[in-house]
GROMACS .gro file of C-alpha atoms in nm:
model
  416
    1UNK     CA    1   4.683  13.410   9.912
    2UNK     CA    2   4.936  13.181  10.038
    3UNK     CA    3   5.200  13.140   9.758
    4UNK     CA    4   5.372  12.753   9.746
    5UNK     CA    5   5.749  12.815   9.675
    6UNK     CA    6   5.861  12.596   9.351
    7UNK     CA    7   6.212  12.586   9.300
    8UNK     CA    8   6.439  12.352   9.168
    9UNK     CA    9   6.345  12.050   9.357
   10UNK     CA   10   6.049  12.090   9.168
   11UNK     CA   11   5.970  11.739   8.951
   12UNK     CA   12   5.729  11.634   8.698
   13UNK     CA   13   5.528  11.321   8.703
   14UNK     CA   14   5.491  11.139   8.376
   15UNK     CA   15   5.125  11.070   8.332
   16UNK     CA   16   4.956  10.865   8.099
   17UNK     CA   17   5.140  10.993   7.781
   18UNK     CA   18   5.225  11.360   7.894
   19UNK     CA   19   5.584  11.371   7.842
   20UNK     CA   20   5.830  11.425   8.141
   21UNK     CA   21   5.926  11.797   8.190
   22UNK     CA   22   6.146  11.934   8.516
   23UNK     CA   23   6.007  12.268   8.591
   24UNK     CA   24   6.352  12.444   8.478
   25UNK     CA   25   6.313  12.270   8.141
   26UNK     CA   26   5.948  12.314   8.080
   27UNK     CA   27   5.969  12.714   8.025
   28UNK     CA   28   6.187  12.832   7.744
   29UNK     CA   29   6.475  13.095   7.855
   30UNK     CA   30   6.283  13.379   7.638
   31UNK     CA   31   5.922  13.312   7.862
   32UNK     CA   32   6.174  13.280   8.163
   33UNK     CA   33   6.286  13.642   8.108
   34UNK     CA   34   5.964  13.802   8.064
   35UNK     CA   35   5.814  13.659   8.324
   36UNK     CA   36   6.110  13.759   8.523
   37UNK     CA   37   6.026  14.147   8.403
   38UNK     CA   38   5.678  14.152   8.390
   39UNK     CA   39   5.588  13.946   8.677
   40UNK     CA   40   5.614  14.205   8.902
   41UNK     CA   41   5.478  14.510   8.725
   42UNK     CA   42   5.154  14.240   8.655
   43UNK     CA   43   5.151  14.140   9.045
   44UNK     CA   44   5.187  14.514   9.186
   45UNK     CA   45   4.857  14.607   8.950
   46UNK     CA   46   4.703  14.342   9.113
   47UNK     CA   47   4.523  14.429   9.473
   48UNK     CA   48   4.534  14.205   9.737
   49UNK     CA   49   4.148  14.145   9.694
   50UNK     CA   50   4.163  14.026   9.365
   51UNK     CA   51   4.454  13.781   9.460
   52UNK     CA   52   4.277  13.597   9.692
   53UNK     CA   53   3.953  13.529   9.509
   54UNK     CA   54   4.177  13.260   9.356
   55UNK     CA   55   4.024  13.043   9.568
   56UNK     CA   56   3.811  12.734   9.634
   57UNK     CA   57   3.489  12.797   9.500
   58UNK     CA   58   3.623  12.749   9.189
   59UNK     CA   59   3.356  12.607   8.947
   60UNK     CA   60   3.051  12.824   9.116
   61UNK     CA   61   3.124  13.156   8.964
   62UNK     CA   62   2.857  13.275   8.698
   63UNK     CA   63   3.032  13.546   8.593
   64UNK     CA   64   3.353  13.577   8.393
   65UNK     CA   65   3.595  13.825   8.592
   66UNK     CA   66   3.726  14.135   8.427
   67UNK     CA   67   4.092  14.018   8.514
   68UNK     CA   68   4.285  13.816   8.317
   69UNK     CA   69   4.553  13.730   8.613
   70UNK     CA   70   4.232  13.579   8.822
   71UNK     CA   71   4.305  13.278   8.595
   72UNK     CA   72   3.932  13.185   8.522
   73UNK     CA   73   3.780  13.092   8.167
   74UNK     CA   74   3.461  13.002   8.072
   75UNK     CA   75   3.377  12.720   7.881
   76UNK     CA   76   3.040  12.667   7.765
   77UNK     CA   77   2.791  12.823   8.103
   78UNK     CA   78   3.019  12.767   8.336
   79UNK     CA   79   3.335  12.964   8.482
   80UNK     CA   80   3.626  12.798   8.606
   81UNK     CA   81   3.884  12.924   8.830
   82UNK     CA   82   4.250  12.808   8.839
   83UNK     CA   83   4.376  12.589   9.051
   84UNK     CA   84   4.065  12.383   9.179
   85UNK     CA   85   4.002  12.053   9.327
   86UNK     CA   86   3.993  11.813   9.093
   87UNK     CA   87   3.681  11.626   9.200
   88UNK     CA   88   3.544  11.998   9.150
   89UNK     CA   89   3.648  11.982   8.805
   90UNK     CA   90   3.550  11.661   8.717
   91UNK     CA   91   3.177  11.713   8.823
   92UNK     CA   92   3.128  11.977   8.536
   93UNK     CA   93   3.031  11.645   8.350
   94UNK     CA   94   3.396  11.573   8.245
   95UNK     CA   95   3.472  11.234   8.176
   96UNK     CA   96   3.799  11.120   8.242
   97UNK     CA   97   4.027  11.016   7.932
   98UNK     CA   98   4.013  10.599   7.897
   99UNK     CA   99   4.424  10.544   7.904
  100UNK     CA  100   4.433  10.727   8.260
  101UNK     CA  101   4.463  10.662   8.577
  102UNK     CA  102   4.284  10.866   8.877
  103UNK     CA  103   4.439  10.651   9.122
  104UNK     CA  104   4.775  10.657   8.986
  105UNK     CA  105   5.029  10.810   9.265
  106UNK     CA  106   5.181  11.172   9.272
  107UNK     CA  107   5.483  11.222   9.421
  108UNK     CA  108   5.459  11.559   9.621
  109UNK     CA  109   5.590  11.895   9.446
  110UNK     CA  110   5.521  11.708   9.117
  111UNK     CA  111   5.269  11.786   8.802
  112UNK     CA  112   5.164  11.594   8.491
  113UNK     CA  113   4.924  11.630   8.232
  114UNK     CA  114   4.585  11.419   8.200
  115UNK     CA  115   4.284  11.451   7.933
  116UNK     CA  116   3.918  11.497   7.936
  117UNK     CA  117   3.627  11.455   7.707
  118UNK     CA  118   3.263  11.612   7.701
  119UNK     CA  119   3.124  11.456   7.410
  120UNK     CA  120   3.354  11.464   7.103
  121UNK     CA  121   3.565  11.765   7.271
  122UNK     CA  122   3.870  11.735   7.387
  123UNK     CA  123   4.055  11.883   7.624
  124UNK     CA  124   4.402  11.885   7.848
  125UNK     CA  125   4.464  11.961   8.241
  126UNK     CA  126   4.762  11.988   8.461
  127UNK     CA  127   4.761  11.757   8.809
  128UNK     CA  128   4.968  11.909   9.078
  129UNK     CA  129   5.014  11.771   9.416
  130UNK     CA  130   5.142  12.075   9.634
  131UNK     CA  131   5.120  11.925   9.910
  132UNK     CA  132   5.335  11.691  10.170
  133UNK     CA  133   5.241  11.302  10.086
  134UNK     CA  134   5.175  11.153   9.757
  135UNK     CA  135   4.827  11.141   9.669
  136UNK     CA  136   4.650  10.992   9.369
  137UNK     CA  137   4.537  11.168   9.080
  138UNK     CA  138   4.225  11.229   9.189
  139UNK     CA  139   4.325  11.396   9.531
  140UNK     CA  140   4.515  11.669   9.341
  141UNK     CA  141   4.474  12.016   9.212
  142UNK     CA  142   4.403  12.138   8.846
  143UNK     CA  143   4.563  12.417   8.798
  144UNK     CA  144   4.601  12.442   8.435
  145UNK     CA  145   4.393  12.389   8.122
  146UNK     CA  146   4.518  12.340   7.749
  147UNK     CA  147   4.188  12.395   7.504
  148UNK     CA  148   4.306  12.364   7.095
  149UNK     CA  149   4.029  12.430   6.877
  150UNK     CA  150   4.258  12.296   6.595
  151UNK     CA  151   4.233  11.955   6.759
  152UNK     CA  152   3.945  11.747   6.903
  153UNK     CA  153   3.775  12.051   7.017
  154UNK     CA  154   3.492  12.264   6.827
  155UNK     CA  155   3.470  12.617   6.990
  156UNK     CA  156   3.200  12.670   6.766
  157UNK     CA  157   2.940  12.473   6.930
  158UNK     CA  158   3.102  12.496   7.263
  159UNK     CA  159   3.197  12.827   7.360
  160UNK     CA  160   3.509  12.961   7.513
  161UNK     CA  161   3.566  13.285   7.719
  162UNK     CA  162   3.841  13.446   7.836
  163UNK     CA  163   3.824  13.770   8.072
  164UNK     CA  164   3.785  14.097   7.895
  165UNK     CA  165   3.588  13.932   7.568
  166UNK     CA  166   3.802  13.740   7.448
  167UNK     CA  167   3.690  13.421   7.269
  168UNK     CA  168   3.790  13.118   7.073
  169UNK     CA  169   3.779  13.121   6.706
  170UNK     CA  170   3.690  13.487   6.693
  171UNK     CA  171   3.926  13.686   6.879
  172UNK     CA  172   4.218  13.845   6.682
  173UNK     CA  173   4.566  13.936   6.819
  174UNK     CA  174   4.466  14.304   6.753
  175UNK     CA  175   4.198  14.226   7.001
  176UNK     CA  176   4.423  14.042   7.230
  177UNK     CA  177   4.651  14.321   7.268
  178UNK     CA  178   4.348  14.554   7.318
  179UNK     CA  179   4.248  14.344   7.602
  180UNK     CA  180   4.518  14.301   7.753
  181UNK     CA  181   4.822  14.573   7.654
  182UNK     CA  182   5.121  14.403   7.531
  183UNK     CA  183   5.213  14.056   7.582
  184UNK     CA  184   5.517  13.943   7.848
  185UNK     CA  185   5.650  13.765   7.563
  186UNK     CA  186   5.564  13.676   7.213
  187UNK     CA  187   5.665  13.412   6.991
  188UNK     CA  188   5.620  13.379   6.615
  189UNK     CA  189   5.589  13.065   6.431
  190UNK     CA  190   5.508  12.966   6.093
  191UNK     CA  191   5.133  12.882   6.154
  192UNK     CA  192   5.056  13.140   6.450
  193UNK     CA  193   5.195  13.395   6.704
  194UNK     CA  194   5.186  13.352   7.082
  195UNK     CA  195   5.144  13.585   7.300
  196UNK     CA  196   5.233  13.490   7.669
  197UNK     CA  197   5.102  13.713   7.956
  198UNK     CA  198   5.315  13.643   8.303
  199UNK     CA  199   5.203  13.732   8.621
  200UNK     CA  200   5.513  13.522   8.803
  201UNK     CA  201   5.661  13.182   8.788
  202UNK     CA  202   5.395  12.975   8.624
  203UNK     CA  203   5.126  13.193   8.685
  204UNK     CA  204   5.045  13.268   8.270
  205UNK     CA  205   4.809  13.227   7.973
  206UNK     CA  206   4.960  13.199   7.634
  207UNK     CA  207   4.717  13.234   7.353
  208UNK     CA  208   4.803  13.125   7.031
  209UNK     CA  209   4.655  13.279   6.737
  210UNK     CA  210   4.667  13.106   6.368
  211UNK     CA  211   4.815  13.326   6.065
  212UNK     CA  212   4.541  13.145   5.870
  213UNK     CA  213   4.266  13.383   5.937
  214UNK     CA  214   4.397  13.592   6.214
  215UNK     CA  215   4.205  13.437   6.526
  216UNK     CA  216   4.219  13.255   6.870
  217UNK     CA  217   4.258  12.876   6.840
  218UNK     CA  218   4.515  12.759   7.127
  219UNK     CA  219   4.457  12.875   7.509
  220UNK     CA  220   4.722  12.726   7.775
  221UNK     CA  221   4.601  12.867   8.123
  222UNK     CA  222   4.847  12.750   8.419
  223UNK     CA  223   4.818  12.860   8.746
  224UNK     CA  224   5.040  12.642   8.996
  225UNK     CA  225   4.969  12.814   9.297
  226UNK     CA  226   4.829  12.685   9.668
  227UNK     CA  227   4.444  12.813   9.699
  228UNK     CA  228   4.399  12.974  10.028
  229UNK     CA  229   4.326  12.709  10.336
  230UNK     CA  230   4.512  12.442  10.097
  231UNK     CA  231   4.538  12.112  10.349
  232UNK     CA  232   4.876  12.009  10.281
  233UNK     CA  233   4.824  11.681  10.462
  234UNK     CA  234   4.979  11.539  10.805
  235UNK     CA  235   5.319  11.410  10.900
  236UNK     CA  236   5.296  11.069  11.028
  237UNK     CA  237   5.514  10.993  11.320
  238UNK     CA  238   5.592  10.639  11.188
  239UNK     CA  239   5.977  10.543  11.172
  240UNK     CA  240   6.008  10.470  10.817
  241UNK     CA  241   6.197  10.080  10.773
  242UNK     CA  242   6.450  10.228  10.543
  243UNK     CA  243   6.516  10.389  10.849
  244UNK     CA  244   6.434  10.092  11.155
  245UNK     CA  245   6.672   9.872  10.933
  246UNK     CA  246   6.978  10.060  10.925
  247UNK     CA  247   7.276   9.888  11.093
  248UNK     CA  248   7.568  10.112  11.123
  249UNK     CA  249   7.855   9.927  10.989
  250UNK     CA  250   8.147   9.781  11.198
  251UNK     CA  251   8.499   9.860  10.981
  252UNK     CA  252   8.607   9.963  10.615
  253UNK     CA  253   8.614   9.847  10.316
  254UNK     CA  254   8.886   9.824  10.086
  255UNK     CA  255   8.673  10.000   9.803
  256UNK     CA  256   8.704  10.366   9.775
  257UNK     CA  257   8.291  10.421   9.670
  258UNK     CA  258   8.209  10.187   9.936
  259UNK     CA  259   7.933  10.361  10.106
  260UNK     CA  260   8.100  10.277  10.442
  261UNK     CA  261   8.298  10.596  10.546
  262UNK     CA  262   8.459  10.745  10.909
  263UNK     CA  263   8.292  11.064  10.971
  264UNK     CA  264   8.429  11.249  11.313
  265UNK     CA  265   8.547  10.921  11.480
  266UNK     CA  266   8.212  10.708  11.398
  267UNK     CA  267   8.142  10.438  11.092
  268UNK     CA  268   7.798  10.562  10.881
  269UNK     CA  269   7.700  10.383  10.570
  270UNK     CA  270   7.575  10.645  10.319
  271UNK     CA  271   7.321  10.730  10.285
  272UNK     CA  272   7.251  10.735  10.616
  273UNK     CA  273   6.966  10.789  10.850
  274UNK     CA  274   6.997  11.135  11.031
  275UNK     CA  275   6.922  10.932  11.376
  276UNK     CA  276   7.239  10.755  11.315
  277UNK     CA  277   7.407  11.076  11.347
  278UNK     CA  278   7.174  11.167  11.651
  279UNK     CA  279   7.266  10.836  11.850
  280UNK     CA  280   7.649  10.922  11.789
  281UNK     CA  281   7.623  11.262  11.986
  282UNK     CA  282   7.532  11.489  11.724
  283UNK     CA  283   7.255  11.764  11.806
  284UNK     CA  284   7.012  11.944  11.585
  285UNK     CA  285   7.014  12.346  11.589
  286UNK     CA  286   6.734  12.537  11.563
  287UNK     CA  287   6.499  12.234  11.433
  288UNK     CA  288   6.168  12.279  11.545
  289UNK     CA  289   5.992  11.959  11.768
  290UNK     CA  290   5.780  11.952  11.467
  291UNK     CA  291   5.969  12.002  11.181
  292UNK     CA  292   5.954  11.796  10.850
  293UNK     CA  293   6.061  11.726  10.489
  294UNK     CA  294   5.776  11.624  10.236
  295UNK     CA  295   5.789  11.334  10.060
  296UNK     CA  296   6.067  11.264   9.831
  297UNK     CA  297   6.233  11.599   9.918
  298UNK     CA  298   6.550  11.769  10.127
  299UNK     CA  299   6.632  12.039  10.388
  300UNK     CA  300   6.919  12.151  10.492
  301UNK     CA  301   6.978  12.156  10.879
  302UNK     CA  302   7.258  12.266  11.119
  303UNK     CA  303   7.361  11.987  11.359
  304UNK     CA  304   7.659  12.027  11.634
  305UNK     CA  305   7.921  11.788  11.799
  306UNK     CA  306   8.188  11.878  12.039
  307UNK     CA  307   8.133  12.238  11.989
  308UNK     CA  308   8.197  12.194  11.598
  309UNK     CA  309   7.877  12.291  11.356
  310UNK     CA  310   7.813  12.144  11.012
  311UNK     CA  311   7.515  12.229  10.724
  312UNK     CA  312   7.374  11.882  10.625
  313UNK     CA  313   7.178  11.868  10.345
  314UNK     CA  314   6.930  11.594  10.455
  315UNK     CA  315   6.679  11.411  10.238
  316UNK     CA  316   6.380  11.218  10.224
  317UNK     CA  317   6.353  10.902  10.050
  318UNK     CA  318   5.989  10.819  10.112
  319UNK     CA  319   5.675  10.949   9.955
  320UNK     CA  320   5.507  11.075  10.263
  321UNK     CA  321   5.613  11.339  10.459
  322UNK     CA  322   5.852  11.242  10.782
  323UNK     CA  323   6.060  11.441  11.046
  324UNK     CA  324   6.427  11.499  11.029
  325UNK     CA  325   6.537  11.226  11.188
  326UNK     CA  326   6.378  10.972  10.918
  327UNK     CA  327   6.560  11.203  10.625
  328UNK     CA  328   6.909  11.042  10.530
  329UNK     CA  329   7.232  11.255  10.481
  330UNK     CA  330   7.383  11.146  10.157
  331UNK     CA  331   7.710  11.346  10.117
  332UNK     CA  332   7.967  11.470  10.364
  333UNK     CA  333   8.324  11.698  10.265
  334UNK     CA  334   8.623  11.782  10.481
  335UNK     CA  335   8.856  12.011  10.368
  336UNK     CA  336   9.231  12.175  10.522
  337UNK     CA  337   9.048  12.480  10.567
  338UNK     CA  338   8.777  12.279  10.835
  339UNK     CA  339   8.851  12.233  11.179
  340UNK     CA  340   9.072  11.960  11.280
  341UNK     CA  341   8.805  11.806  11.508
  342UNK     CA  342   8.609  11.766  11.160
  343UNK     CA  343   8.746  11.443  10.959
  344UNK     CA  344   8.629  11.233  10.693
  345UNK     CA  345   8.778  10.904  10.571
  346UNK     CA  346   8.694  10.716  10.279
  347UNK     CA  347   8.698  10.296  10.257
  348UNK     CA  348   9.046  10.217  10.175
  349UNK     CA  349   9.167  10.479  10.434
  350UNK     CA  350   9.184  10.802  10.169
  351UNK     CA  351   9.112  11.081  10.358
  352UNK     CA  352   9.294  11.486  10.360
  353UNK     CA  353   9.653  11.390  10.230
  354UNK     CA  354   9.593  11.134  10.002
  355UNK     CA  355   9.855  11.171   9.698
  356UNK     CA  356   9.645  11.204   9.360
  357UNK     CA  357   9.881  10.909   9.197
  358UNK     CA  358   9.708  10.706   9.464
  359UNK     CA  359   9.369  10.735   9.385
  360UNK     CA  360   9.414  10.724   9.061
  361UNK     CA  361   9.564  10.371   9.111
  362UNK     CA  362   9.231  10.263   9.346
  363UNK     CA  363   9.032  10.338   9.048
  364UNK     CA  364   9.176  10.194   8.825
  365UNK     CA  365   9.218   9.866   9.005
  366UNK     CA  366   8.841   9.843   9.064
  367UNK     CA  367   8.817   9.942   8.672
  368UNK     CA  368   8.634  10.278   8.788
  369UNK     CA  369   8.643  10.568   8.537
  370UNK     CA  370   8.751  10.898   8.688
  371UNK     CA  371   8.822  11.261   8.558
  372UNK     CA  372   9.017  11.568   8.643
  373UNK     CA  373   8.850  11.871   8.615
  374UNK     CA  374   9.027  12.183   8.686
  375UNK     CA  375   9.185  12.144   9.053
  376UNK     CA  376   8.937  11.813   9.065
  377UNK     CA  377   8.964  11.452   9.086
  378UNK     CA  378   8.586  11.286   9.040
  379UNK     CA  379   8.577  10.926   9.087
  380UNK     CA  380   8.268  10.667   8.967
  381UNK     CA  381   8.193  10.399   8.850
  382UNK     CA  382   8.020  10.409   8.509
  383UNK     CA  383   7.915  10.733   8.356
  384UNK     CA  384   7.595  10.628   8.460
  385UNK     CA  385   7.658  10.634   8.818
  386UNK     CA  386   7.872  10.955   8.811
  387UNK     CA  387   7.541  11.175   8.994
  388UNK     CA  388   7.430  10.880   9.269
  389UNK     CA  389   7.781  10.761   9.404
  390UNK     CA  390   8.094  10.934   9.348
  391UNK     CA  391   8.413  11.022   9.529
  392UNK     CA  392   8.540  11.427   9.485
  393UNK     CA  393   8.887  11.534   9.591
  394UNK     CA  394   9.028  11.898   9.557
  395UNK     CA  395   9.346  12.010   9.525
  396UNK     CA  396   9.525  12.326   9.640
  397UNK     CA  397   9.738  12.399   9.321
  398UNK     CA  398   9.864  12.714   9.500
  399UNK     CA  399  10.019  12.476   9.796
  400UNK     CA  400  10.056  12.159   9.659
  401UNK     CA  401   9.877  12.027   9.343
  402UNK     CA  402   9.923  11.674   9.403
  403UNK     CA  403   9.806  11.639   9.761
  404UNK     CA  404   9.443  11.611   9.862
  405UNK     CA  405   9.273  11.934  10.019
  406UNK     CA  406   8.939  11.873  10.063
  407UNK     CA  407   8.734  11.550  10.056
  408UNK     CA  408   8.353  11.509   9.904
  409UNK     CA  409   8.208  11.162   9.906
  410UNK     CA  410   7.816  11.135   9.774
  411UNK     CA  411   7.619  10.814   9.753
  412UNK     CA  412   7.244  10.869   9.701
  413UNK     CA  413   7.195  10.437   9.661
  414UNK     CA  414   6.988  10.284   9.940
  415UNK     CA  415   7.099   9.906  10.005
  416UNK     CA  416   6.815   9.690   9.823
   0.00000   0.00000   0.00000
């Protein structure tokens, strides 16, 4: 099975209710660590066989497999296998909660949470859009299922199955353990213990079993990877009018977080389009023809002028996927240590040299805030603003501590 690689340009997407989670922040540190340690000694068990029968007949299985880490449950007759299509999921005679939206948009690399009813039970899925273009709900994966029998759902008149016997409502955590051997993690509450078993990065079932009378009444199954002959989507090979609209812009301003800087001899408004840097001389290296950045994401790409290589970091500000060329670069540095050929200036002329008394007097004219931080001087304007437009200078305390070493200027604003 093909794996999709989340890391930490991986977002949520709010739906309905679900609260907003990034996926660094939606695992706690001590589940982090365990799946860290067991993850592999879980996948290596696994043969390759077994790993790709996570596939896309998802909701045809009749059979309940032996394996817990094949991610399948069974819920009444039928077997589901995780991720699936959603349209697969939904025709198991779900019914899609009233306050949600199947047509609502998903931003690519993102998940949220949605509900479900059959009848008076209850029941809560993750959405995940793996691939390149947003799609809506409805055009997305399931790859995770929440099922609590303490709330709006009655495993006793609907059955639920877990590989290896175990069942909801009747299973106990001595059976659990039998099951399964010990848990990748386990937390104890005041009302029940979780066990967590983690095959890798959000590939786990936690099963939550109530101190009331010892048994199985929480199962959150998550498995957020791509199924085997996923269609990510197409890139289209429209220019983007973000990107048609750009005008380069013809002198500096007097503002030092004006987005209009000198980079290498030419005038770029951050962020700008990397075409602008393309029509200036600048060459991509090693960039396939066909190369491309999903939709609301970044790559980082090697371009070369006069002999003299930089690493962009490049990114894309629509919600389909586009090619390089359409992604905008949205921070460049120069430091003393760079090649002389390499040169940055701010608006307001500040550039390598600049005396730190200076600056601090442009900021404070505009009425920007700044800080020093260690051998840094961060300018903004507003807390607020500090991540999406700021000025960075560094300063060599071993040569001279008020002089400017090495220049950073970010802007991540398009012009409305």
């Amino acid at each position: 099975m093909k794996r999709k690689v989340l890391g930490v340009f991986f977002t949520a997407m709010c739906l309905c209710a679900a609260p907003v989670m990034s996926y660094a922040e939606a695992q706690d540190t001590e589940t982090t660590e365990a799946a860290e340690a067991v993850g592999e000694d879980a996948e290596a068990s696994e043969t390759e066989a077994a790993s790709e029968e996570t596939g896309t007949d998802q909701a045809s299985a009749t059979e309940l497999s032996d394996n817990l880490y094949d991610f399948q449950i069974k819920i009444g007759d039928k077997v589901y296998q995780f991720p699936m299509y959603y349209e697969e999921f939904a025709a198991q005679d779900w019914t899609l909660g009233k306050n949600e939206d199947p047509e609502m948009g998903v931003s690519t690399n993102s998940y949220g949470s949605i509900s479900f009813y059959k009848g008076d039970d209850r029941i809560s899925v993750d959405v995940i859009n793996l691939g390149i273009n947003e799609v809506p709900v409805n055009q997305c994966l399931v790859a995770g299922i929440d099922i609590n029998a303490n709330y709006d759902f009655d495993a006793g008149s609907t059955p639920v199955e877990l590989p290896g016997g175990i069942i909801m409502g009747k299973s106990s955590l001595e059976d659990i353990k039998a099951a399964y051997g010990d848990p990748s993690d386990t937390y104890e509450g005041d009302l029940y213990t979780q066990y967590t078993y983690s095959k890798d990065y959000y590939e786990e079932i936690r099963l939550s079993v109530y101190k009331d009378d010892n048994t199985l009444k929480e199962i959150d199954l998550r498995n957020y990877v791509e199924p085997e002959g996923f269609d990510k989507g197409s890139v289209s090979d429209e220019v983007p009018e973000i990107v048609s609209s750009y005008t380069a812009p013809t002198e500096l301003r007097d503002d030092i977080l004006a987005p209009q800087v000198e980079y290498c001899g030419d005038l770029y408004s951050l962020p700008a389009p990397v075409s602008a840097f393309l029509a200036n001389g600048w060459e991509l290296q090693d960039v396939a023809d066909d190369a491309y950045v999903a939709g609301r994401d970044l790559e980082f790409v090697d371009m070369m002028k006069n002999n003299q290589s930089v690493h962009f970091s490049v990114y894309n500000f629509t919600q389909n996927a586009t090619s390089i060329e359409n992604c905008f670069v949205r921070d460049l540095e120069i430091g003393s240590y760079d090649s002389e050929a390499l040169t940055l200036k701010l608006s307001g002329g500040y550039t390598l040299g600049a005396k730190k008394a200076d600056l601090i007097a442009a900021a404070e004219a505009k009425g920007y805030e700044y800080a020093e931080d260690g051998d840094y001087l961060n300018i903004y304007k507003t807390a607020d603003t500090k991540i999406d437009n700021r000025a960075q200078f560094w300063f060599n305390k071993d040569e001279d501590p008020d002089t400017v070493a090495s220049v950073e200027y970010l802007n991540e604003i398009l012009p409305e």
